[in-house]
PDB file of C-alpha atoms in Angstrom:
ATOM      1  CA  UNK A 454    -125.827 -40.816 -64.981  1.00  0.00           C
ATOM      2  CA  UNK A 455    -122.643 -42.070 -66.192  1.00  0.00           C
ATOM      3  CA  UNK A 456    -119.239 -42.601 -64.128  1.00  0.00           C
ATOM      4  CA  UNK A 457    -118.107 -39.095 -65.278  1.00  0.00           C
ATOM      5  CA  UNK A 458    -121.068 -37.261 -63.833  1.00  0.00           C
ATOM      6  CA  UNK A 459    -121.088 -39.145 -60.881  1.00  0.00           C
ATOM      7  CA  UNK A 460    -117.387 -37.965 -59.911  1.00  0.00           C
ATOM      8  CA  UNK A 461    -117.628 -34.513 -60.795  1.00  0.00           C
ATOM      9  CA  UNK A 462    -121.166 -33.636 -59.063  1.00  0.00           C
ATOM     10  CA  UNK A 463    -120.359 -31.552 -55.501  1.00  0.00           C
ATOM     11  CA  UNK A 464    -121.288 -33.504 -52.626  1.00  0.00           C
ATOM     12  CA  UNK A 465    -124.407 -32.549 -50.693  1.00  0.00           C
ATOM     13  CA  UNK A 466    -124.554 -31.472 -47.053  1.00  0.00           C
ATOM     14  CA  UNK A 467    -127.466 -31.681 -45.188  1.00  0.00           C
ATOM     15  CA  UNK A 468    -127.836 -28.020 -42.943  1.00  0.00           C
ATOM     16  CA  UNK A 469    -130.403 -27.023 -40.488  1.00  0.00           C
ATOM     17  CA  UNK A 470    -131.337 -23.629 -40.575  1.00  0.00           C
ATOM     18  CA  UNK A 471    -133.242 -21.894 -37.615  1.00  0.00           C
ATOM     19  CA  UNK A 472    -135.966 -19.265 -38.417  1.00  0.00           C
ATOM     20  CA  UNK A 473    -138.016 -16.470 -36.565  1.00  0.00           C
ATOM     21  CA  UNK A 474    -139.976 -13.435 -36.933  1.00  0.00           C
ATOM     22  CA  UNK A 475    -142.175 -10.751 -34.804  1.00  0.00           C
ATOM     23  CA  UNK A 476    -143.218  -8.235 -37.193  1.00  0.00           C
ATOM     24  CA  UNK A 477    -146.120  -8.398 -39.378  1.00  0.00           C
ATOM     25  CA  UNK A 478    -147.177 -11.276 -40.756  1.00  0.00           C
ATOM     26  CA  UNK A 479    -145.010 -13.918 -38.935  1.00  0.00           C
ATOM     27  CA  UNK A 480    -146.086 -16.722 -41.030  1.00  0.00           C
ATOM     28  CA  UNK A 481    -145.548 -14.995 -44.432  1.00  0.00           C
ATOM     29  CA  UNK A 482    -142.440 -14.048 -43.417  1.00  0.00           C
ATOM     30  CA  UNK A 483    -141.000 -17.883 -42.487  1.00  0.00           C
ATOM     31  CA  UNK A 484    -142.631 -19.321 -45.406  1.00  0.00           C
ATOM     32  CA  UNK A 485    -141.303 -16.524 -47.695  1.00  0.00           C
ATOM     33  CA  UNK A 486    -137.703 -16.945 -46.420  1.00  0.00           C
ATOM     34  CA  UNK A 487    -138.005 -20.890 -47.134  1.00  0.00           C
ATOM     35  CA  UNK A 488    -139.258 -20.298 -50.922  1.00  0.00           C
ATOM     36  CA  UNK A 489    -136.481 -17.284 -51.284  1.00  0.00           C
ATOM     37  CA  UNK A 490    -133.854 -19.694 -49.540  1.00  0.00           C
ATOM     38  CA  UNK A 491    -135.466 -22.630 -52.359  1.00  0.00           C
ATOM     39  CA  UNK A 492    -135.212 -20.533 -55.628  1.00  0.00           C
ATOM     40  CA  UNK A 493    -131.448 -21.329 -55.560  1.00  0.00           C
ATOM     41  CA  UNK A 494    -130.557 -23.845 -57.401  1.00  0.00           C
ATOM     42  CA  UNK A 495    -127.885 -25.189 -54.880  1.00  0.00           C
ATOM     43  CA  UNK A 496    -130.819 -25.214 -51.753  1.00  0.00           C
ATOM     44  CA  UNK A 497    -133.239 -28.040 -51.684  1.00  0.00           C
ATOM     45  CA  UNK A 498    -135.598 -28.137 -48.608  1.00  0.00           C
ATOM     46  CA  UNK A 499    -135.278 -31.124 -46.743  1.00  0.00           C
ATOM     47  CA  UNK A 500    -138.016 -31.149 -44.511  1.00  0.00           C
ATOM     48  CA  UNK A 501    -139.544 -28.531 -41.579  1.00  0.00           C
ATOM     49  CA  UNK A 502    -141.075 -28.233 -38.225  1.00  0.00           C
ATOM     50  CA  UNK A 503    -144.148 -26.948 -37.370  1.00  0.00           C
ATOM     51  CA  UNK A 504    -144.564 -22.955 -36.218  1.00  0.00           C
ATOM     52  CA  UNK A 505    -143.594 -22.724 -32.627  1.00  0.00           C
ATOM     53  CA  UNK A 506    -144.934 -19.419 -30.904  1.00  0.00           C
ATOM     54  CA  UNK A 507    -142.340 -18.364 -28.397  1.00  0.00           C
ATOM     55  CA  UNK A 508    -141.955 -15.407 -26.342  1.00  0.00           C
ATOM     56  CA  UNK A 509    -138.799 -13.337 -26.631  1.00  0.00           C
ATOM     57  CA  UNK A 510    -135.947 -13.854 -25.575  1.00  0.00           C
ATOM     58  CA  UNK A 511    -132.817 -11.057 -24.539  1.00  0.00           C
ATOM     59  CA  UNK A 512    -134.982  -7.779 -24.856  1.00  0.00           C
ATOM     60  CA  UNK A 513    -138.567  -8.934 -24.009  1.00  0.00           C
ATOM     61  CA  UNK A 514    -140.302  -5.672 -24.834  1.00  0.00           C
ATOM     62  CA  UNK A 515    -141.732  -6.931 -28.004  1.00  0.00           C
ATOM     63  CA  UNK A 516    -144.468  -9.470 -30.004  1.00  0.00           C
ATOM     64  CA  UNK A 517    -144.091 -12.703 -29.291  1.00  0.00           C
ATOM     65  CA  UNK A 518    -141.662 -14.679 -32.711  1.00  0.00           C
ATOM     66  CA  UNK A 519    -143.144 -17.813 -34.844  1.00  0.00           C
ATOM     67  CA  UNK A 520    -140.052 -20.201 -34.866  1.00  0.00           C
ATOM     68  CA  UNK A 521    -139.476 -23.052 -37.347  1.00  0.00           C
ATOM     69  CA  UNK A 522    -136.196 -25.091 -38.667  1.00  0.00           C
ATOM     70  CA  UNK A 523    -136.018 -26.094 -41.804  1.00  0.00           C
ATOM     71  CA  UNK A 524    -133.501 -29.037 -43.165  1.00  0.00           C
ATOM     72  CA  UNK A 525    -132.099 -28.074 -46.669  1.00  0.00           C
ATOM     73  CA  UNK A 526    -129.994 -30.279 -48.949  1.00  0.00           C
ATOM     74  CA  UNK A 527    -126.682 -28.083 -50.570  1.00  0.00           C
ATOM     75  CA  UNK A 528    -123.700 -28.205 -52.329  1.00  0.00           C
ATOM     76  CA  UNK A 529    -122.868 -24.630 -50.858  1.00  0.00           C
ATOM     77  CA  UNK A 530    -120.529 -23.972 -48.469  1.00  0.00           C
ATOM     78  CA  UNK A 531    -120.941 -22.841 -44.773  1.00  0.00           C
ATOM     79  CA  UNK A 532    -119.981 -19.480 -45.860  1.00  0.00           C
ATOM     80  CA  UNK A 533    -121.952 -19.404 -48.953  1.00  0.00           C
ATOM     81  CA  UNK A 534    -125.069 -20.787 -47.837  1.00  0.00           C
ATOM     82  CA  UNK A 535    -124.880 -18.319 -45.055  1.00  0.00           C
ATOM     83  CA  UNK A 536    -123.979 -15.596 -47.491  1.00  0.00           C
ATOM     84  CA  UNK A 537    -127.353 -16.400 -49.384  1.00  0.00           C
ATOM     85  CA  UNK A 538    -129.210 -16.913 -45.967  1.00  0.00           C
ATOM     86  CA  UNK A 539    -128.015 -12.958 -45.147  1.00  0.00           C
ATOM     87  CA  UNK A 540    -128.990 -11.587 -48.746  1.00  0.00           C
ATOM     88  CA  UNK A 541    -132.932 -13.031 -48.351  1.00  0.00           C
ATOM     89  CA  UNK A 542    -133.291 -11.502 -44.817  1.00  0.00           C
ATOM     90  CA  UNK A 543    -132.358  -8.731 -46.174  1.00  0.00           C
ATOM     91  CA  UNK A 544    -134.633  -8.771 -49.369  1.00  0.00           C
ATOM     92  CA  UNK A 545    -137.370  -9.252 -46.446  1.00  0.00           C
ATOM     93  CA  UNK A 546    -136.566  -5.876 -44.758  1.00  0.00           C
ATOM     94  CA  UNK A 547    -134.680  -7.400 -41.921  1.00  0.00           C
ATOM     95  CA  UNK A 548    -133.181  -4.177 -40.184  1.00  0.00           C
ATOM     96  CA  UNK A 549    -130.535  -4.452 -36.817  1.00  0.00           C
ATOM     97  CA  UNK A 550    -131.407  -2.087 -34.461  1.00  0.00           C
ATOM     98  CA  UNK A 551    -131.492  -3.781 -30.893  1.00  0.00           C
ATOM     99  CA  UNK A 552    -129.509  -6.929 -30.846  1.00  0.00           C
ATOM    100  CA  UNK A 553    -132.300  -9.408 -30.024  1.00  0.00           C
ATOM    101  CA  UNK A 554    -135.070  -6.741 -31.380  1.00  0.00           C
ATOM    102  CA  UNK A 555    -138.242  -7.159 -33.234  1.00  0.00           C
ATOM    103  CA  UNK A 556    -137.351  -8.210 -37.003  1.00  0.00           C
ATOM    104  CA  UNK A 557    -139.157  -8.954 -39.784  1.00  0.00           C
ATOM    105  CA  UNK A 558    -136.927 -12.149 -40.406  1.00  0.00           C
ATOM    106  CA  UNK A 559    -134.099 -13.984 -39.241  1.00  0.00           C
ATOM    107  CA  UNK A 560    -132.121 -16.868 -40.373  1.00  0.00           C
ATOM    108  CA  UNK A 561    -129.782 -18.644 -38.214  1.00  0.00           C
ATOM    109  CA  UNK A 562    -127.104 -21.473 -39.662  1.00  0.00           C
ATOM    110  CA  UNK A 563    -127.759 -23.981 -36.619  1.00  0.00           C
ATOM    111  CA  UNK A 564    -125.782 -26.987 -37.905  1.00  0.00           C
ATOM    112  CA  UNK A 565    -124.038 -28.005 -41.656  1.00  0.00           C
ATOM    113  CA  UNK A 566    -123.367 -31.488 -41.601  1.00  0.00           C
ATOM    114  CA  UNK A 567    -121.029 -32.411 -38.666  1.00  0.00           C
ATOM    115  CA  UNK A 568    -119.101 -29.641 -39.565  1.00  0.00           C
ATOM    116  CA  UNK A 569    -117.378 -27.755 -36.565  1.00  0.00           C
ATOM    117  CA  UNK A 570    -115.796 -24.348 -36.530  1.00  0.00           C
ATOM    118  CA  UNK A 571    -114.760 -20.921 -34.853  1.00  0.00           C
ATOM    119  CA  UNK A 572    -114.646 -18.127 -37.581  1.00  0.00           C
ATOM    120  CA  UNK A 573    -115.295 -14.795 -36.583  1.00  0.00           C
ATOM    121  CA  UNK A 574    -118.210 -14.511 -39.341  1.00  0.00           C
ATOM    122  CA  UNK A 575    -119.305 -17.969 -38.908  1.00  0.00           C
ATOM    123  CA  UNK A 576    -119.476 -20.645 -35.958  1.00  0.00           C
ATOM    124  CA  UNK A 577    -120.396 -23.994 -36.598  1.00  0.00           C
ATOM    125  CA  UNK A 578    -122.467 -25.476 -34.518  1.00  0.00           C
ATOM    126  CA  UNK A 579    -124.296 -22.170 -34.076  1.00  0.00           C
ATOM    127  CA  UNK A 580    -123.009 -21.320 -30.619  1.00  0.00           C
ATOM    128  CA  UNK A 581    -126.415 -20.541 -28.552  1.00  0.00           C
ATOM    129  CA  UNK A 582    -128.708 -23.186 -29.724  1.00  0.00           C
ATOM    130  CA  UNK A 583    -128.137 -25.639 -27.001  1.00  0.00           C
ATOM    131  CA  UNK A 584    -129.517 -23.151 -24.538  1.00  0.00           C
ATOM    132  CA  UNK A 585    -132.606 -22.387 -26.675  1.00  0.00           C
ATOM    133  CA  UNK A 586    -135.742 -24.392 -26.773  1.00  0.00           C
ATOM    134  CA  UNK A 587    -137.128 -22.073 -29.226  1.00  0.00           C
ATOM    135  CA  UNK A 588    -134.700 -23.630 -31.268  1.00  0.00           C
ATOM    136  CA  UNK A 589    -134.380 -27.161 -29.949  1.00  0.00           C
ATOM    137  CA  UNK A 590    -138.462 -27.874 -30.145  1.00  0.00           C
ATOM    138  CA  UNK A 591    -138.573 -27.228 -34.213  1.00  0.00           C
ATOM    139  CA  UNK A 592    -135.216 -28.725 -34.412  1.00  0.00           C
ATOM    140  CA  UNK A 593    -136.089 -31.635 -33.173  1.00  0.00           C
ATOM    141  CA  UNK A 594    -139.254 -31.604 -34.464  1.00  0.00           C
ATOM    142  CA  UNK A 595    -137.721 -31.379 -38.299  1.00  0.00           C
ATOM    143  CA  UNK A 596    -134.305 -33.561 -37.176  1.00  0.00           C
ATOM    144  CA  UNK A 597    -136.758 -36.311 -36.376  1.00  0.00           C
ATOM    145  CA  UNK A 598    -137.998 -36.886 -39.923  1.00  0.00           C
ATOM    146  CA  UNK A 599    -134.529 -37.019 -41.405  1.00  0.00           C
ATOM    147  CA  UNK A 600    -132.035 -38.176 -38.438  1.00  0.00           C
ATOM    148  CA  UNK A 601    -133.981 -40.151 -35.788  1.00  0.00           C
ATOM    149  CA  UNK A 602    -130.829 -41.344 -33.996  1.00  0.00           C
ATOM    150  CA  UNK A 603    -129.297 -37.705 -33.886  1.00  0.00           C
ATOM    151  CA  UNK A 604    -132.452 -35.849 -32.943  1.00  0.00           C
ATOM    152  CA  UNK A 605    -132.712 -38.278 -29.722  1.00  0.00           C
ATOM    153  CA  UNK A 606    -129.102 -36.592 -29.274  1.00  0.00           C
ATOM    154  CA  UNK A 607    -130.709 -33.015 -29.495  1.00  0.00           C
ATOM    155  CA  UNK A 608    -133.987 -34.274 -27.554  1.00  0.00           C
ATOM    156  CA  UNK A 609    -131.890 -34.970 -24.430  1.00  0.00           C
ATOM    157  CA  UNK A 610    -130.365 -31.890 -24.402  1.00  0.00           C
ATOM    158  CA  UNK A 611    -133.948 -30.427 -24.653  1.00  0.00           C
ATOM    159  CA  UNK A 612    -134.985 -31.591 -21.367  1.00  0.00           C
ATOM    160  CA  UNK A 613    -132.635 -29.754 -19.816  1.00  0.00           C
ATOM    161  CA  UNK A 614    -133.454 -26.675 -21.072  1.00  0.00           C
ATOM    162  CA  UNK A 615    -135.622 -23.971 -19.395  1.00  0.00           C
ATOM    163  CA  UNK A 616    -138.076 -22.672 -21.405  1.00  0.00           C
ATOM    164  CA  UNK A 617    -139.612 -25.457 -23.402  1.00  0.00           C
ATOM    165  CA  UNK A 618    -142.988 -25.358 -21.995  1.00  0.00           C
ATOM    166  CA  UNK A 619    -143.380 -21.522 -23.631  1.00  0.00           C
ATOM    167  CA  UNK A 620    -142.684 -23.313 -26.766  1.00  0.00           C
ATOM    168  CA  UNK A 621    -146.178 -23.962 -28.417  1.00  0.00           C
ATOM    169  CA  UNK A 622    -146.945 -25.726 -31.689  1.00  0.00           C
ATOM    170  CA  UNK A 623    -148.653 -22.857 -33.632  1.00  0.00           C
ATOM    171  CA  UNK A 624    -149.342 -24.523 -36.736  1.00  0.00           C
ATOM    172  CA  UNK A 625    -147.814 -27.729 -38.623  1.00  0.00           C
ATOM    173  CA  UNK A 626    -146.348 -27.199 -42.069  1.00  0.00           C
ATOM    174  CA  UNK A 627    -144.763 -29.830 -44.636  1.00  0.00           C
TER     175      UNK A 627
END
């Protein structure tokens, strides 16, 4: 690489992106998203957690989700990596019906760097994910691989959270 490349090319962010599904195959789903999400050329995956089983959460009158996180590397923005994140759940049939319903898939923008912010179509960090060990557990889980000092951060919050002993390692991935 010479001096000029190394100036012009868009710095990289590292995001953490929260998954789930309920309908169908759960595991296809999650691990279809991830490839979808990959076939960008401006999303690298960074690392994941294992599948967490979880119960539902909000309306509980459906299957129990698979959970996971995935890390991805980007020269996106907030907006456009959550732009793309919107377009492959709905390639994968996601449908809103009941707001915390059964769904094929669902991608949640967790964190993007350190960025913080309060946009009506986008809030950085995603606002309900320190109340969420469904969340929290695979964060964690994939934060520790890349960010050891941060995901001791995110592991103390966990033990304050109700809920993290319904979080069960389903299956380890990458």
């Amino acid at each position: 690489m010479n001096e000029t490349d190394a100036h012009t090319r868009e710095p990289q962010e590292l995001a953490y992106l929260g998954l789930g599904s309920n309908i169908g195959d759960r595991e296809h789903y999650l691990l279809e998203a991830v490839r979808l999400l990959t076939e960008h050329p401006q999303i690298v995956a960074a690392g994941c957690s294992g599948l967490y089983e979880t119960e539902p959460v909000g309306y509980v009158e459906q299957e129990a989700f698979l959970n996971m996180v995935v890390a991805v590397s980007t020269t996106l923005s907030p907006e456009a990596l959550f732009h793309e994140m919107l377009r492959v759940e709905h390639e994968l049939g996601r449908k809103r019906e009941i707001r915390w319903g059964p769904r094929t898939i669902d991608l949640d923008l967790l964190l993007f760097g350190d960025r913080v912010q309060n946009r009506p179509d986008l809030i950085l960090p995603h606002p309900r994910m320190m109340e969420r060990a469904f969340v929290l557990v695979p964060l964690v889980d994939v934060m520790t691989q890349r960010e050891p000092l941060r995901a001791e951060l995110f592991r103390e919050r966990l033990e304050l959270v109700e809920g993290k002993e319904g979080v069960l390692l389903w299956k380890k991935t990458c």
